[in-house]
CSV table of C-alpha atoms in Angstrom, one decimal:
chain,number,residue,atom,x,y,z
G,1,UNK,CA,4.7,-21.2,88.7
G,2,UNK,CA,5.3,-20.4,92.8
G,3,UNK,CA,3.9,-18.0,95.8
G,4,UNK,CA,7.4,-17.4,96.7
G,5,UNK,CA,7.4,-15.1,93.1
G,6,UNK,CA,4.0,-12.9,95.0
G,7,UNK,CA,5.9,-12.5,98.2
G,8,UNK,CA,6.3,-8.5,97.1
G,9,UNK,CA,3.0,-7.7,96.6
G,10,UNK,CA,1.3,-9.4,99.1
G,11,UNK,CA,2.5,-7.9,101.5
G,12,UNK,CA,2.5,-4.6,100.2
G,13,UNK,CA,-1.3,-5.4,99.4
G,14,UNK,CA,-1.1,-6.9,103.2
G,15,UNK,CA,0.6,-3.6,104.4
G,16,UNK,CA,-2.2,-1.1,101.9
G,17,UNK,CA,-5.9,-2.8,103.3
G,18,UNK,CA,-4.5,-2.0,106.2
G,19,UNK,CA,-3.6,0.7,106.6
G,20,UNK,CA,-6.8,1.8,104.5
G,21,UNK,CA,-8.4,0.4,107.7
G,22,UNK,CA,-6.9,2.0,109.5
G,23,UNK,CA,-7.7,5.6,107.9
G,24,UNK,CA,-11.5,4.8,107.7
G,25,UNK,CA,-11.6,3.6,111.5
G,26,UNK,CA,-9.7,6.8,112.6
G,27,UNK,CA,-9.5,9.8,110.5
G,28,UNK,CA,-13.4,8.9,108.8
G,29,UNK,CA,-15.1,7.0,111.4
G,30,UNK,CA,-17.8,6.5,109.4
G,31,UNK,CA,-17.9,2.8,111.5
G,32,UNK,CA,-18.6,5.0,114.6
G,33,UNK,CA,-22.2,5.5,114.6
G,34,UNK,CA,-23.3,2.0,114.7
G,35,UNK,CA,-22.2,1.5,118.4
G,36,UNK,CA,-24.9,3.3,120.8
G,37,UNK,CA,-25.0,3.4,123.8
G,38,UNK,CA,-28.0,1.5,126.2
G,39,UNK,CA,-30.3,4.0,127.5
G,40,UNK,CA,-30.1,1.3,131.1
G,41,UNK,CA,-26.3,0.5,130.4
G,42,UNK,CA,-25.1,-0.1,133.9
G,43,UNK,CA,-28.8,-1.5,134.6
G,44,UNK,CA,-27.1,-3.8,131.6
G,45,UNK,CA,-23.9,-4.3,132.5
G,46,UNK,CA,-25.3,-5.4,136.4
G,47,UNK,CA,-27.6,-8.2,134.8
G,48,UNK,CA,-25.1,-9.5,132.3
G,49,UNK,CA,-22.3,-9.6,135.6
G,50,UNK,CA,-23.1,-13.2,136.6
G,51,UNK,CA,-21.7,-14.1,132.8
G,52,UNK,CA,-18.2,-12.5,132.5
G,53,UNK,CA,-16.0,-14.5,133.2
G,54,UNK,CA,-17.9,-17.6,131.2
G,55,UNK,CA,-17.2,-15.2,127.4
G,56,UNK,CA,-18.9,-16.2,124.0
G,57,UNK,CA,-22.1,-15.8,122.0
G,58,UNK,CA,-25.3,-15.5,124.5
G,59,UNK,CA,-29.5,-14.9,122.4
G,60,UNK,CA,-32.4,-13.6,124.4
G,61,UNK,CA,-35.0,-15.4,124.4
G,62,UNK,CA,-32.7,-18.1,123.9
G,63,UNK,CA,-34.7,-21.3,122.4
G,64,UNK,CA,-32.3,-24.7,122.1
G,65,UNK,CA,-34.3,-26.6,120.3
G,66,UNK,CA,-36.4,-25.2,117.2
G,67,UNK,CA,-39.4,-27.4,118.5
G,68,UNK,CA,-39.6,-24.8,121.1
G,69,UNK,CA,-40.5,-22.3,119.0
G,70,UNK,CA,-43.9,-23.2,118.2
G,71,UNK,CA,-45.4,-22.7,121.5
G,72,UNK,CA,-47.1,-19.6,122.8
G,73,UNK,CA,-44.6,-19.7,126.0
G,74,UNK,CA,-41.3,-19.0,123.7
G,75,UNK,CA,-43.3,-16.8,120.5
G,76,UNK,CA,-45.0,-14.7,123.0
G,77,UNK,CA,-41.5,-13.7,124.4
G,78,UNK,CA,-40.2,-13.0,121.5
G,79,UNK,CA,-42.8,-11.0,120.3
G,80,UNK,CA,-42.6,-8.9,123.7
G,81,UNK,CA,-39.3,-8.5,123.3
G,82,UNK,CA,-36.4,-7.6,123.1
G,83,UNK,CA,-34.5,-9.8,120.9
G,84,UNK,CA,-31.0,-10.0,121.2
G,85,UNK,CA,-27.9,-11.7,121.0
G,86,UNK,CA,-25.0,-10.8,123.1
G,87,UNK,CA,-20.8,-11.2,122.6
G,88,UNK,CA,-19.5,-11.0,125.8
G,89,UNK,CA,-16.3,-10.9,125.9
G,90,UNK,CA,-13.7,-11.8,128.4
G,91,UNK,CA,-12.9,-8.4,131.8
G,92,UNK,CA,-10.2,-6.3,130.8
G,93,UNK,CA,-9.3,-3.1,128.5
G,94,UNK,CA,-9.3,-4.1,125.0
G,95,UNK,CA,-5.8,-5.5,123.5
G,96,UNK,CA,-5.6,-3.2,120.6
G,97,UNK,CA,-2.5,-4.6,119.4
G,98,UNK,CA,-3.8,-8.5,119.5
G,99,UNK,CA,-6.7,-7.4,117.8
G,100,UNK,CA,-4.3,-5.2,115.1
G,101,UNK,CA,-2.3,-7.7,114.6
G,102,UNK,CA,-4.8,-10.9,113.9
G,103,UNK,CA,-6.1,-7.8,111.3
G,104,UNK,CA,-3.2,-7.9,109.8
G,105,UNK,CA,-2.8,-11.5,110.0
G,106,UNK,CA,-6.5,-11.7,107.8
G,107,UNK,CA,-5.0,-8.8,105.7
G,108,UNK,CA,-2.0,-11.1,105.1
G,109,UNK,CA,-3.5,-13.9,104.4
G,110,UNK,CA,-6.5,-12.3,101.7
G,111,UNK,CA,-4.2,-11.1,99.7
G,112,UNK,CA,-2.0,-14.5,99.8
G,113,UNK,CA,-5.1,-16.3,98.3
G,114,UNK,CA,-6.0,-14.1,95.9
G,115,UNK,CA,-2.4,-14.5,94.5
G,116,UNK,CA,-2.4,-17.9,94.2
G,117,UNK,CA,-6.6,-18.1,93.2
G,118,UNK,CA,-4.4,-15.8,90.6
G,119,UNK,CA,-1.4,-17.3,90.1
G,120,UNK,CA,-3.2,-21.0,89.4
G,121,UNK,CA,-5.9,-20.0,87.2
G,122,UNK,CA,-3.7,-17.0,84.8
G,123,UNK,CA,-0.5,-18.1,85.4
G,124,UNK,CA,2.9,-15.9,86.6
G,125,UNK,CA,3.5,-14.3,83.7
G,126,UNK,CA,-0.4,-13.4,83.3
G,127,UNK,CA,-1.5,-9.8,81.8
G,128,UNK,CA,-0.9,-7.6,85.6
G,129,UNK,CA,-4.2,-5.4,84.6
G,130,UNK,CA,-5.8,-8.2,84.1
G,131,UNK,CA,-4.6,-10.5,87.1
G,132,UNK,CA,-5.1,-7.4,89.8
G,133,UNK,CA,-8.8,-7.2,88.4
G,134,UNK,CA,-9.1,-10.5,89.8
G,135,UNK,CA,-7.2,-10.5,92.8
G,136,UNK,CA,-9.2,-6.6,93.5
G,137,UNK,CA,-12.7,-8.9,92.4
G,138,UNK,CA,-11.6,-11.6,94.9
G,139,UNK,CA,-10.5,-9.2,97.8
G,140,UNK,CA,-13.4,-6.9,97.8
G,141,UNK,CA,-16.2,-10.4,97.9
G,142,UNK,CA,-13.3,-12.1,100.2
G,143,UNK,CA,-14.0,-9.5,103.2
G,144,UNK,CA,-18.0,-8.3,101.4
G,145,UNK,CA,-19.7,-11.0,102.6
G,146,UNK,CA,-19.2,-11.6,105.9
G,147,UNK,CA,-21.2,-8.8,106.4
G,148,UNK,CA,-24.4,-9.6,104.6
G,149,UNK,CA,-24.1,-12.5,105.9
G,150,UNK,CA,-24.2,-11.0,109.5
G,151,UNK,CA,-27.6,-8.9,108.4
G,152,UNK,CA,-29.4,-11.8,107.3
G,153,UNK,CA,-28.8,-13.2,110.1
G,154,UNK,CA,-27.9,-12.2,113.1
G,155,UNK,CA,-29.9,-8.4,112.6
G,156,UNK,CA,-27.3,-6.0,111.8
G,157,UNK,CA,-28.4,-3.2,110.2
G,158,UNK,CA,-27.7,-3.2,106.7
G,159,UNK,CA,-26.5,0.3,107.4
G,160,UNK,CA,-23.5,-1.1,108.3
G,161,UNK,CA,-23.5,-4.0,105.8
G,162,UNK,CA,-23.2,-1.1,102.9
G,163,UNK,CA,-20.2,0.8,105.2
G,164,UNK,CA,-18.6,-3.0,105.0
G,165,UNK,CA,-19.5,-3.2,101.5
G,166,UNK,CA,-17.5,0.1,100.8
G,167,UNK,CA,-14.6,-0.5,103.3
G,168,UNK,CA,-14.4,-3.5,101.2
G,169,UNK,CA,-14.2,-2.4,97.9
G,170,UNK,CA,-11.3,0.3,98.7
G,171,UNK,CA,-9.2,-2.5,99.8
G,172,UNK,CA,-10.6,-3.9,96.3
G,173,UNK,CA,-9.3,-1.2,95.2
G,174,UNK,CA,-6.1,-0.4,96.9
G,175,UNK,CA,-5.4,-5.0,96.3
G,176,UNK,CA,-5.9,-4.4,92.3
G,177,UNK,CA,-3.2,-1.2,92.2
G,178,UNK,CA,-0.7,-3.4,94.4
G,179,UNK,CA,-0.7,-6.5,92.6
G,180,UNK,CA,-1.2,-4.4,89.0
G,181,UNK,CA,1.9,-2.9,89.9
G,182,UNK,CA,4.1,-6.2,91.1
G,183,UNK,CA,3.0,-8.2,88.8
G,184,UNK,CA,5.6,-10.8,87.6
G,185,UNK,CA,5.7,-9.7,83.7
G,186,UNK,CA,8.1,-11.4,81.3
G,187,UNK,CA,11.0,-9.7,80.3
């Protein structure tokens, strides 16, 4: 039993998920409403200018030690707001080619891991329907869980998370159908 026997469904699944994602983001565009402009965008950009060459994650108010959370001064900052988690990227136009390559690599990795997991648990000549179902569920869980964690800990709106879960369901269906059709069968 080797993962090489699954190279075709792994590759086709990665391509299928990539294509589905492209439709979601470029045709249906249901994620566009998740990003709103700041009412004073230029002022915020100028305030962030000193860190523009230091990409990373920032928080305001910043509380490096949880013991400090008990102080009245820090609690007041949180009450007064704004409370924000900010990701700062390197200056320059987004390089979509790089992002899309990374996204495809993730799609390929998820398909390969799903195939490997199904291979190890069911065997190479398992019923294709069951293998596809198994991999579809695995795919949905992998893509969906990160968004849920973002809503719990990072304040991501739940509406955005539910859209990502819908995306994940679509990716799971695509994965299930591809593996169901191309899973090796005995002669």
